[in-house]
Coordinates of C-alpha atoms in Angstrom, one line a residue:
X1 CA -21.4 185.5 7.2
X2 CA -23.6 182.9 8.8
X3 CA -25.3 182.3 5.5
X4 CA -22.0 181.7 3.8
X5 CA -20.8 179.4 6.6
X6 CA -23.9 177.4 6.3
X7 CA -23.5 177.3 2.5
X8 CA -19.9 175.9 3.0
X9 CA -21.0 173.1 5.4
X10 CA -21.5 170.4 2.7
X11 CA -18.1 171.2 1.3
X12 CA -16.5 170.9 4.8
X13 CA -18.2 167.6 5.4
X14 CA -16.9 166.3 2.1
X15 CA -13.5 167.4 3.0
X16 CA -13.8 165.5 6.4
X17 CA -14.8 162.4 4.5
X18 CA -11.9 162.6 2.3
X19 CA -9.6 163.2 5.2
X20 CA -10.7 160.0 7.0
X21 CA -10.9 157.8 3.9
X22 CA -7.3 156.5 4.6
X23 CA -8.5 155.6 8.1
X24 CA -11.4 153.7 6.7
X25 CA -9.1 151.8 4.4
X26 CA -7.1 150.6 7.4
X27 CA -10.3 149.2 8.9
X28 CA -11.1 147.4 5.6
X29 CA -7.6 145.9 5.5
X30 CA -8.1 144.6 9.0
X31 CA -11.4 143.1 8.0
X32 CA -9.6 141.3 5.1
X33 CA -6.8 140.1 7.3
X34 CA -9.2 138.6 9.9
X35 CA -11.2 136.9 7.2
X36 CA -8.0 135.5 5.7
X37 CA -6.9 133.9 8.9
X38 CA -10.3 132.6 10.1
X39 CA -10.6 129.5 7.9
X40 CA -7.0 128.1 8.4
X41 CA -7.3 128.6 12.2
X42 CA -10.7 127.0 12.2
X43 CA -9.3 124.1 10.2
X44 CA -6.4 123.7 12.6
X45 CA -8.7 123.6 15.6
X46 CA -11.1 121.1 13.9
X47 CA -8.1 118.8 13.0
X48 CA -6.9 118.9 16.6
X49 CA -10.4 117.9 17.8
X50 CA -10.8 115.2 15.1
X51 CA -7.4 113.7 15.9
X52 CA -8.2 113.6 19.6
X53 CA -11.5 112.0 19.0
X54 CA -10.2 109.4 16.5
X55 CA -7.3 108.5 18.8
X56 CA -9.9 107.9 21.6
X57 CA -11.7 105.4 19.3
X58 CA -8.4 103.5 18.7
X59 CA -6.5 103.8 21.9
X60 CA -8.4 101.3 24.1
X61 CA -8.6 98.5 21.6
X62 CA -5.0 99.1 20.4
X63 CA -3.6 99.1 23.9
X64 CA -5.2 95.8 24.8
X65 CA -4.2 94.4 21.4
X66 CA -0.6 95.3 21.9
X67 CA -0.7 93.8 25.4
X68 CA -2.3 90.6 24.2
X69 CA 0.2 90.5 21.4
X70 CA 3.1 90.5 23.9
X71 CA 1.4 87.6 25.8
X72 CA 1.1 85.8 22.5
X73 CA 4.7 86.5 21.7
X74 CA 5.8 85.0 25.1
X75 CA 3.7 81.9 24.6
X76 CA 5.0 81.4 21.1
X77 CA 8.6 81.7 22.3
X78 CA 7.8 79.2 25.0
X79 CA 6.2 76.9 22.4
X80 CA 9.2 77.2 20.1
X81 CA 11.7 76.6 22.9
X82 CA 15.4 76.5 21.9
X83 CA 15.4 75.7 18.2
X84 CA 11.9 74.2 18.3
X85 CA 12.8 71.5 20.9
X86 CA 9.8 72.3 23.0
X87 CA 7.6 71.3 20.0
X88 CA 9.3 68.2 18.6
X89 CA 12.2 67.7 21.0
X90 CA 10.9 64.3 22.2
X91 CA 10.5 63.1 18.6
X92 CA 13.9 64.4 17.7
X93 CA 15.3 62.7 20.8
X94 CA 13.8 59.4 19.5
X95 CA 15.5 59.9 16.1
X96 CA 18.8 60.7 17.6
X97 CA 18.4 57.8 20.0
X98 CA 18.0 55.5 17.0
X99 CA 21.1 57.0 15.4
X100 CA 23.1 56.6 18.6
X101 CA 21.9 53.0 18.9
X102 CA 23.5 52.3 15.5
X103 CA 26.7 54.1 16.7
X104 CA 26.7 52.1 19.9
X105 CA 26.3 48.8 18.1
X106 CA 28.9 49.7 15.5
X107 CA 31.3 50.7 18.2
X108 CA 30.6 47.4 20.0
X109 CA 31.4 45.5 16.8
X110 CA 34.6 47.5 16.4
X111 CA 35.7 46.8 20.0
X112 CA 35.0 43.2 19.5
X113 CA 37.1 43.0 16.4
X114 CA 39.8 45.1 18.0
X115 CA 40.0 42.4 20.8
X116 CA 40.0 39.4 18.4
X117 CA 43.6 39.8 17.6
X118 CA 44.6 39.6 21.3
X119 CA 42.2 36.7 21.8
X120 CA 43.7 34.9 18.9
X121 CA 47.2 35.3 20.4
X122 CA 45.8 34.1 23.8
X123 CA 44.3 31.1 22.0
X124 CA 47.9 30.1 21.0
X125 CA 46.6 28.4 17.8
X126 CA 50.1 27.6 16.6
X127 CA 50.8 25.7 19.8
X128 CA 47.4 24.1 19.7
X129 CA 48.2 22.8 16.2
X130 CA 51.5 21.5 17.5
X131 CA 49.6 19.8 20.3
X132 CA 47.3 18.2 17.7
X133 CA 50.3 17.0 15.7
X134 CA 51.9 15.6 18.9
X135 CA 48.7 13.9 19.7
X136 CA 48.6 12.3 16.3
X137 CA 52.1 11.1 16.8
X138 CA 51.0 9.7 20.2
X139 CA 48.1 7.9 18.5
X140 CA 50.4 6.5 15.8
X141 CA 52.8 5.3 18.4
X142 CA 49.9 3.6 20.2
X143 CA 49.0 1.8 17.0
X144 CA 52.6 0.7 16.4
X145 CA 52.9 -0.6 19.9
X146 CA 49.6 -2.4 19.7
X147 CA 51.1 -4.5 16.9
X148 CA 54.7 -4.4 18.0
X149 CA 57.1 -6.8 19.6
X150 CA 56.3 -8.5 22.9
X151 CA 59.4 -7.1 24.7
X152 CA 57.9 -3.5 24.2
X153 CA 54.8 -4.6 26.0
X154 CA 56.0 -6.6 29.0
X155 CA 58.9 -8.1 31.0
X156 CA 60.0 -11.4 32.6
X157 CA 60.5 -14.9 31.3
X158 CA 59.3 -15.8 27.9
X159 CA 56.1 -17.5 29.1
X160 CA 55.2 -14.5 31.3
X161 CA 56.3 -12.0 28.7
X162 CA 54.0 -13.6 26.1
X163 CA 51.1 -13.6 28.5
X164 CA 51.8 -10.0 29.6
X165 CA 52.3 -8.7 26.0
X166 CA 49.1 -10.2 24.8
X167 CA 47.2 -8.6 27.7
X168 CA 48.8 -5.2 27.0
X169 CA 48.2 -5.6 23.3
X170 CA 44.5 -6.2 23.9
X171 CA 44.2 -3.2 26.2
X172 CA 46.1 -1.0 23.8
X173 CA 44.0 -2.0 20.9
X174 CA 40.9 -1.1 22.9
X175 CA 42.3 2.2 24.1
X176 CA 43.6 3.1 20.6
X177 CA 40.1 2.8 19.3
X178 CA 39.1 5.6 21.7
X179 CA 42.2 7.6 20.7
X180 CA 41.5 7.0 17.0
X181 CA 38.0 8.5 17.3
X182 CA 39.5 11.6 18.9
X183 CA 42.2 11.8 16.3
X184 CA 39.6 11.8 13.6
X185 CA 37.8 14.7 15.2
X186 CA 40.9 16.8 15.9
X187 CA 41.1 19.8 13.5
X188 CA 43.8 19.8 11.0
X189 CA 46.0 22.6 9.7
X190 CA 43.6 23.5 7.0
X191 CA 41.1 24.7 9.6
X192 CA 43.7 27.0 11.1
X193 CA 44.8 28.3 7.8
X194 CA 41.1 29.2 6.9
X195 CA 40.7 30.8 10.3
X196 CA 43.9 32.9 9.9
X197 CA 42.8 33.9 6.5
X198 CA 39.4 35.1 8.0
X199 CA 41.2 37.0 10.8
X200 CA 43.5 38.6 8.3
X201 CA 40.6 39.7 6.2
X202 CA 38.8 41.0 9.3
X203 CA 41.8 43.2 10.1
X204 CA 40.4 45.7 7.7
X205 CA 37.0 45.8 9.5
X206 CA 38.1 48.0 12.5
X207 CA 39.2 50.6 10.0
X208 CA 36.0 50.3 8.1
X209 CA 34.0 50.4 11.3
X210 CA 35.9 53.5 12.4
X211 CA 35.0 55.2 9.2
X212 CA 31.4 54.1 9.7
X213 CA 31.4 55.5 13.3
X214 CA 32.8 58.8 12.1
X215 CA 30.1 59.0 9.5
X216 CA 27.3 58.0 11.8
X217 CA 28.5 60.3 14.6
X218 CA 27.8 63.2 12.2
X219 CA 24.1 62.3 11.8
X220 CA 22.8 63.9 15.1
X221 CA 24.6 67.2 14.3
X222 CA 23.4 67.0 10.7
X223 CA 19.8 66.5 11.9
X224 CA 20.1 69.4 14.3
X225 CA 21.6 71.6 11.6
X226 CA 18.9 70.5 9.1
X227 CA 16.2 71.5 11.6
X228 CA 17.8 74.9 12.2
X229 CA 18.0 75.5 8.4
X230 CA 14.3 74.6 7.9
X231 CA 13.3 76.8 10.9
X232 CA 15.3 79.7 9.4
X233 CA 14.0 79.0 5.8
X234 CA 10.7 77.2 5.8
X235 CA 10.7 77.0 2.0
X236 CA 14.1 75.1 2.0
X237 CA 14.0 72.0 -0.2
X238 CA 15.1 69.1 2.1
X239 CA 14.9 66.0 -0.2
X240 CA 18.6 66.0 -1.0
X241 CA 19.6 66.7 2.5
X242 CA 17.5 63.9 3.9
X243 CA 18.8 61.6 1.2
X244 CA 22.4 62.4 2.2
X245 CA 21.5 61.1 5.7
X246 CA 20.1 57.9 4.2
X247 CA 23.3 57.4 2.2
X248 CA 25.3 57.4 5.4
X249 CA 23.5 54.3 6.4
X250 CA 24.6 52.2 3.4
X251 CA 26.7 49.7 5.3
X252 CA 26.0 46.5 3.3
X253 CA 29.7 45.7 2.6
X254 CA 30.6 46.1 6.3
X255 CA 27.6 44.0 7.3
X256 CA 28.5 41.2 4.9
X257 CA 32.1 41.2 6.2
X258 CA 30.8 40.9 9.7
X259 CA 28.5 38.1 8.8
X260 CA 31.2 36.1 7.1
X261 CA 33.6 36.6 10.0
X262 CA 31.0 35.7 12.6
X263 CA 29.6 32.7 10.8
X264 CA 32.8 31.1 9.3
X265 CA 35.3 32.0 12.1
X266 CA 32.9 31.1 14.8
X267 CA 32.4 27.7 13.4
X268 CA 36.1 27.0 13.2
X269 CA 36.8 28.4 16.7
X270 CA 34.0 26.3 18.1
X271 CA 35.5 23.2 16.5
X272 CA 39.0 24.1 17.7
X273 CA 37.7 24.7 21.2
X274 CA 35.9 21.4 21.2
X275 CA 39.0 19.6 20.0
X276 CA 41.2 21.3 22.6
X277 CA 38.8 20.4 25.4
X278 CA 38.6 16.8 24.1
X279 CA 42.4 16.5 23.9
X280 CA 42.8 18.1 27.3
X281 CA 40.4 15.7 28.8
X282 CA 42.2 12.8 27.1
X283 CA 45.6 14.0 28.3
X284 CA 44.3 14.3 31.8
X285 CA 43.0 10.7 31.8
X286 CA 45.7 9.2 29.7
X287 CA 48.4 8.5 32.3
X288 CA 46.2 6.3 34.4
X289 CA 44.8 4.6 31.3
X290 CA 48.3 4.0 29.9
X291 CA 49.4 2.6 33.2
X292 CA 46.3 0.4 33.2
X293 CA 47.1 -0.9 29.7
X294 CA 50.6 -2.0 30.8
X295 CA 49.6 -3.5 34.1
X296 CA 51.3 -6.9 34.7
X297 CA 49.2 -10.0 34.7
X298 CA 50.3 -10.7 38.3
X299 CA 50.9 -7.9 40.9
X300 CA 54.3 -9.4 41.9
X301 CA 55.6 -8.8 38.4
X302 CA 55.5 -5.1 39.0
X303 CA 58.9 -5.4 40.6
X304 CA 60.3 -6.0 37.1
X305 CA 59.5 -2.3 36.2
X306 CA 57.3 -0.9 33.4
X307 CA 57.6 -2.2 29.9
X308 CA 59.5 -0.1 27.4
X309 CA 56.4 0.7 25.4
X310 CA 54.8 2.3 28.5
X311 CA 57.7 4.7 28.9
X312 CA 57.5 5.6 25.2
X313 CA 53.8 6.3 25.4
X314 CA 54.3 8.4 28.5
X315 CA 57.0 10.4 26.8
X316 CA 54.8 11.0 23.8
X317 CA 52.0 12.0 26.1
X318 CA 54.2 14.5 27.8
X319 CA 54.9 16.1 24.4
X320 CA 51.2 16.4 23.8
X321 CA 50.6 17.9 27.2
X322 CA 53.5 20.3 27.0
X323 CA 53.0 21.5 23.5
X324 CA 50.9 24.4 24.7
X325 CA 52.9 26.7 27.1
X326 CA 51.0 27.5 30.2
X327 CA 48.6 24.6 29.9
X328 CA 45.4 23.9 28.0
X329 CA 43.2 25.6 30.6
X330 CA 44.2 29.1 29.5
X331 CA 43.8 28.1 25.9
X332 CA 40.2 26.9 26.5
X333 CA 39.5 30.1 28.4
X334 CA 40.9 32.2 25.5
X335 CA 38.9 30.2 22.9
X336 CA 35.8 30.7 25.0
X337 CA 36.3 34.5 25.0
X338 CA 37.1 34.4 21.3
X339 CA 34.0 32.5 20.6
X340 CA 32.0 35.1 22.6
X341 CA 33.7 38.0 20.8
X342 CA 32.8 36.5 17.4
X343 CA 29.3 35.9 18.6
X344 CA 29.0 39.6 19.5
X345 CA 29.7 40.4 15.9
X346 CA 26.1 40.0 15.1
X347 CA 25.5 41.9 11.9
X348 CA 21.8 41.4 12.2
X349 CA 21.7 43.4 15.5
X350 CA 23.4 46.2 13.7
X351 CA 21.2 45.9 10.7
X352 CA 18.1 45.8 12.9
X353 CA 19.2 49.2 14.4
X354 CA 19.9 50.6 11.0
X355 CA 16.5 49.4 9.6
X356 CA 14.8 50.9 12.6
X357 CA 16.4 54.2 11.9
X358 CA 15.6 54.1 8.1
X359 CA 12.0 52.9 8.5
X360 CA 11.0 54.7 11.7
X361 CA 13.6 57.3 12.4
X362 CA 13.7 58.9 9.0
X363 CA 9.9 58.9 8.9
X364 CA 9.9 60.8 12.2
X365 CA 12.6 63.1 11.0
X366 CA 10.6 64.0 7.9
X367 CA 7.6 64.7 10.1
X368 CA 9.8 66.9 12.3
X369 CA 11.0 68.8 9.2
X370 CA 7.4 69.3 8.1
X371 CA 6.5 70.6 11.6
X372 CA 9.6 72.7 11.6
X373 CA 8.7 74.3 8.3
X374 CA 5.3 75.2 9.7
X375 CA 6.8 76.7 12.8
X376 CA 9.4 78.4 10.7
X377 CA 6.5 80.3 8.9
X378 CA 5.0 81.2 12.2
X379 CA 8.4 82.3 13.5
X380 CA 9.0 84.6 10.6
X381 CA 5.6 86.2 11.0
X382 CA 6.1 86.4 14.8
X383 CA 9.4 88.2 14.3
X384 CA 7.7 90.8 12.1
X385 CA 5.1 91.4 14.7
X386 CA 7.6 91.5 17.5
X387 CA 9.7 94.0 15.6
X388 CA 6.7 96.3 15.2
X389 CA 5.2 95.9 18.7
X390 CA 8.6 96.2 20.4
X391 CA 9.9 98.9 18.1
X392 CA 8.5 101.7 16.0
X393 CA 4.9 100.9 16.6
X394 CA 5.2 101.1 20.3
X395 CA 7.2 104.3 19.9
X396 CA 4.6 105.6 17.5
X397 CA 1.8 104.8 20.0
X398 CA 3.6 106.8 22.7
X399 CA 4.3 109.6 20.3
X400 CA 0.7 109.7 19.3
X401 CA -0.4 109.9 22.9
X402 CA 2.0 112.9 23.2
X403 CA 0.5 114.5 20.1
X404 CA -3.0 114.0 21.3
X405 CA -2.2 115.4 24.7
X406 CA -1.0 118.6 23.1
X407 CA -4.0 119.0 20.8
X408 CA -6.5 120.4 23.3
X409 CA -4.6 123.5 24.1
X410 CA -4.2 124.3 20.4
X411 CA -7.9 123.6 19.8
X412 CA -8.8 125.9 22.7
X413 CA -6.7 128.7 21.2
X414 CA -8.2 128.2 17.8
X415 CA -11.7 128.3 19.2
X416 CA -10.8 131.5 21.0
X417 CA -9.4 133.1 17.9
X418 CA -12.4 132.0 15.8
X419 CA -14.8 133.3 18.4
X420 CA -12.9 136.6 18.5
X421 CA -13.0 136.8 14.8
X422 CA -16.8 136.3 14.8
X423 CA -17.1 138.9 17.6
X424 CA -14.9 141.3 15.7
X425 CA -16.9 141.1 12.4
X426 CA -19.9 143.2 13.7
X427 CA -17.5 145.7 15.3
X428 CA -15.8 146.2 11.9
X429 CA -19.2 146.5 10.2
X430 CA -20.3 149.1 12.8
X431 CA -17.0 150.9 12.3
X432 CA -17.4 151.1 8.6
X433 CA -21.0 152.4 9.1
X434 CA -19.7 155.0 11.6
X435 CA -17.1 156.2 9.0
X436 CA -19.8 156.4 6.4
X437 CA -22.1 158.3 8.8
X438 CA -19.3 160.4 10.2
X439 CA -20.4 159.3 13.6
X440 CA -17.6 160.3 15.9
X441 CA -19.2 158.7 19.0
X442 CA -19.7 155.3 17.3
X443 CA -16.1 155.5 16.1
X444 CA -14.8 156.1 19.6
X445 CA -16.8 153.1 20.8
X446 CA -15.5 150.9 18.0
X447 CA -11.9 152.0 18.7
X448 CA -12.3 150.9 22.3
X449 CA -13.7 147.5 21.3
X450 CA -10.9 147.0 18.8
X451 CA -8.3 147.8 21.4
X452 CA -9.9 145.4 23.8
X453 CA -10.0 142.5 21.2
X454 CA -6.5 143.1 19.9
X455 CA -5.0 140.7 22.5
X456 CA -7.1 137.8 21.2
X457 CA -5.3 138.0 17.9
X458 CA -1.8 137.9 19.3
X459 CA 0.2 135.2 17.4
X460 CA 2.1 134.2 20.5
X461 CA -1.2 132.7 21.9
X462 CA -1.2 130.3 19.0
X463 CA 2.5 129.6 18.7
X464 CA 2.8 129.0 22.4
X465 CA 0.3 126.2 22.0
X466 CA 1.4 124.9 18.6
X467 CA 5.2 124.8 19.2
X468 CA 5.0 121.7 21.5
X469 CA 2.5 120.1 19.1
X470 CA 4.6 120.8 16.1
X471 CA 7.7 119.4 17.9
X472 CA 5.9 116.1 18.8
X473 CA 4.5 115.8 15.3
X474 CA 8.1 116.2 13.9
X475 CA 9.4 113.4 16.2
X476 CA 6.4 111.1 15.4
X477 CA 7.0 108.1 13.2
X478 CA 4.5 107.7 10.4
X479 CA 1.0 106.5 11.5
X480 CA 1.4 103.8 8.9
X481 CA 3.6 102.0 11.4
X482 CA 0.7 101.5 13.7
X483 CA -1.5 100.6 10.9
X484 CA 1.0 98.0 9.7
X485 CA 1.3 96.6 13.2
X486 CA -2.4 96.3 13.5
X487 CA -2.7 94.5 10.1
X488 CA 0.1 92.1 10.9
X489 CA -1.2 91.2 14.4
X490 CA -4.7 90.6 13.0
X491 CA -3.3 88.5 10.2
X492 CA -1.0 86.6 12.6
X493 CA -3.9 85.9 15.0
X494 CA -5.8 84.3 12.1
X495 CA -2.7 82.4 10.9
X496 CA -1.7 80.8 14.2
X497 CA -4.7 78.4 14.7
X498 CA -4.5 77.3 11.1
X499 CA -0.9 76.4 11.3
X500 CA -1.1 74.8 14.7
X501 CA -3.9 72.7 13.3
X502 CA -1.5 71.5 10.6
X503 CA 1.1 70.8 13.3
X504 CA -1.4 68.8 15.4
X505 CA -2.1 66.6 12.3
X506 CA 1.6 65.6 12.4
X507 CA 2.2 65.3 16.2
X508 CA 0.7 66.1 19.5
X509 CA 1.7 69.6 20.8
X510 CA -0.1 70.2 24.2
X511 CA 1.4 73.7 24.4
X512 CA -0.6 74.8 21.3
X513 CA -3.8 75.0 23.3
X514 CA -2.6 78.0 25.4
X515 CA -1.5 79.8 22.2
X516 CA -4.8 79.2 20.5
X517 CA -6.6 80.4 23.7
X518 CA -4.7 83.7 23.5
X519 CA -5.5 84.2 19.9
X520 CA -9.2 83.7 20.8
X521 CA -8.8 86.3 23.5
X522 CA -7.4 88.7 21.0
X523 CA -10.2 88.1 18.6
X524 CA -12.6 88.8 21.5
X525 CA -11.2 92.3 22.3
X526 CA -14.1 94.8 22.2
X527 CA -14.1 96.9 19.1
X528 CA -11.3 94.9 17.5
X529 CA -13.3 94.6 14.3
X530 CA -13.8 98.4 14.2
X531 CA -10.1 99.2 14.8
X532 CA -9.2 99.3 11.1
X533 CA -11.9 101.8 10.3
X534 CA -11.0 103.8 13.4
X535 CA -7.4 103.9 12.3
X536 CA -8.5 105.0 8.8
X537 CA -10.4 107.9 10.5
X538 CA -7.3 108.7 12.7
X539 CA -5.1 108.7 9.6
X540 CA -7.4 111.2 7.8
X541 CA -7.6 113.4 10.9
X542 CA -3.9 113.3 11.4
X543 CA -3.2 114.0 7.8
X544 CA -5.3 117.1 8.1
X545 CA -3.6 118.1 11.3
X546 CA -0.2 117.5 9.9
X547 CA -1.0 119.7 6.8
X548 CA -2.4 122.5 9.0
X549 CA 0.8 122.4 11.1
X550 CA 3.0 122.5 8.0
X551 CA 1.2 125.6 6.7
X552 CA 0.8 127.1 10.2
X553 CA 3.2 130.0 9.6
X554 CA 1.8 131.1 6.2
X555 CA -1.9 130.6 6.8
X556 CA -2.3 131.2 10.5
X557 CA 0.6 133.0 12.2
X558 CA 1.3 135.6 9.5
X559 CA -2.4 136.5 9.0
X560 CA -2.8 136.8 12.8
X561 CA 0.3 138.9 13.1
X562 CA -1.1 141.2 10.4
X563 CA -4.5 141.2 12.0
X564 CA -3.1 142.0 15.4
X565 CA -1.0 144.9 14.0
X566 CA -3.8 146.3 11.9
X567 CA -6.2 146.0 14.8
X568 CA -4.1 148.3 16.9
X569 CA -3.6 150.6 13.9
X570 CA -7.3 150.5 13.1
X571 CA -8.2 151.3 16.7
X572 CA -5.9 154.4 16.6
X573 CA -7.1 155.5 13.2
X574 CA -10.7 155.1 14.2
X575 CA -10.1 157.3 17.3
X576 CA -8.2 159.8 15.2
X577 CA -11.0 159.9 12.7
X578 CA -13.5 160.5 15.4
X579 CA -11.5 163.5 16.5
X580 CA -11.3 164.8 12.9
X581 CA -15.0 164.4 12.5
X582 CA -15.7 166.0 15.8
X583 CA -13.5 169.0 15.1
X584 CA -14.8 169.3 11.5
X585 CA -18.3 169.3 12.6
X586 CA -17.6 171.9 15.2
X587 CA -16.0 174.2 12.6
X588 CA -18.8 173.6 10.1
X589 CA -21.3 174.6 12.7
X590 CA -19.4 177.5 14.2
X591 CA -20.8 180.8 13.1
X592 CA -18.0 182.8 14.7
X593 CA -15.8 184.8 12.2
X594 CA -12.3 183.7 11.7
X595 CA -13.2 180.0 12.3
X596 CA -12.2 179.2 8.7
X597 CA -8.6 179.4 9.8
X598 CA -9.1 176.4 12.0
X599 CA -10.9 174.7 9.2
X600 CA -7.8 175.2 7.1
X601 CA -5.6 173.9 9.9
X602 CA -7.7 170.8 10.5
X603 CA -8.9 170.0 7.1
X604 CA -6.0 171.3 5.0
X605 CA -8.1 173.7 2.9
X606 CA -5.4 176.0 1.9
X607 CA -5.9 177.2 -1.6
X608 CA -9.5 176.2 -1.6
X609 CA -11.9 179.1 -2.4
X610 CA -15.0 178.8 -0.3
X611 CA -16.3 182.2 -1.0
X612 CA -14.1 184.3 1.3

């Protein structure tokens, strides 16, 4: 019996090995699952660490760069002012001042012409001409009397009459010489007709000047509009627009009309005024002189009364003096005002203002437009930078900080899982060896170790850490936004001093110094030159992290889930195998009769002939 039992031992051990072969396969499946998940988990942890490290290289320089960029933005906006007025406002004010000077002088000319009609009425030229005609009649009467009958010139007996008339005749001849000289200088009707013709022609000037004023008044707004257009579109072709402003200053026809009115009419008015003043003075002195001409040779003859000729001359003189209603004083005053009004119509003053605008103002305007185009370019670039700094780039930076803050917990879990994988490998190898050796004690020890390490492979450990990270990555704008911001800021910092140099060549801009100083400060940021390379490294690290997160479920979570499940199963199977081996060995070594029933129960040997 004992001999036969001992002879059956190898067969029993073979049966045990066959019975636990399925248990061993579970262990081998666990080994494959752990190996499958190790590399992706390790890659995820490495990507987290690399992203954190790369962000650390970028963060300091980037933060200072964004802060300095905001300072630069503020200074540039201060420099631009409202529509660039802080840059070239003074120059533009000069240009507009020149345009307004033309407007003012044109308006002055218009007001002067508008007042001429009233002044002409106040001058009472028709009455003046009537006065001149009456004066000529007075003078002709004086000549007639000087050569007329004695009874017109004196009174009394014939001898006295003759003596008196001769004395009056002599005096009248002398006085008529004075009157004749004045009569030759008094303007005739032709002068007045010429003047009225000039005034009639000038009646169109107010309308022309009104049109000029309307056109000129548009120039300041056109200049402002032109500057705005160039600031909005630095490449705008301005030659035609500038020429249109020049065309508005083509006032030659108006200037010629003003010159003619001023020169010709002023001469006539001056002549009329002189004549009126002379006639007025003559009229004022004439009564006494007429009386003096007719004085009797002896005072006692005065009782005979004035000679008839004296009364005729006095009547004729009254017609001269009364020809102008209201008196000659108001006429002289009106003519003086008319003369001043015509003198104010100085076309040369208006032309001087126009020439100043054309020669100086337009030159300054073209300079302003060149400066505006330069600042328009800077403005376009600045708006791009501001859009990135104030918008998506700043958000991306904040998002990255969130991502980076959530990387360490994931990295820690990944390191734990990788370390557990490395610790589990020897245990699995020992387990396989124990199966091969049918070492039940080693299998029990391995089962205990597998049970202890099963918790390290729980997928919840990884998903708890990766879920927040995955969420922050999903919400994160592309890193390209930060890269674009960085590139634009650096390009803008290089562009600003160059463009401000071009501006300084055109006009003095004191505010530019502060802007250039800020660009110098940006260029001096520590590590600025390395930022592009640091961002390239960050981009690579994040690309790897993003890829690992995208494949997290397939390459990490599912293998971990499988490994965790298999580990528990393997631990149970290993313990179960240990019991099978232990029982099998006991049966194989049991010499007691009837033990083979137990062998059949444990090993399932029914139907196997082992010599019984």
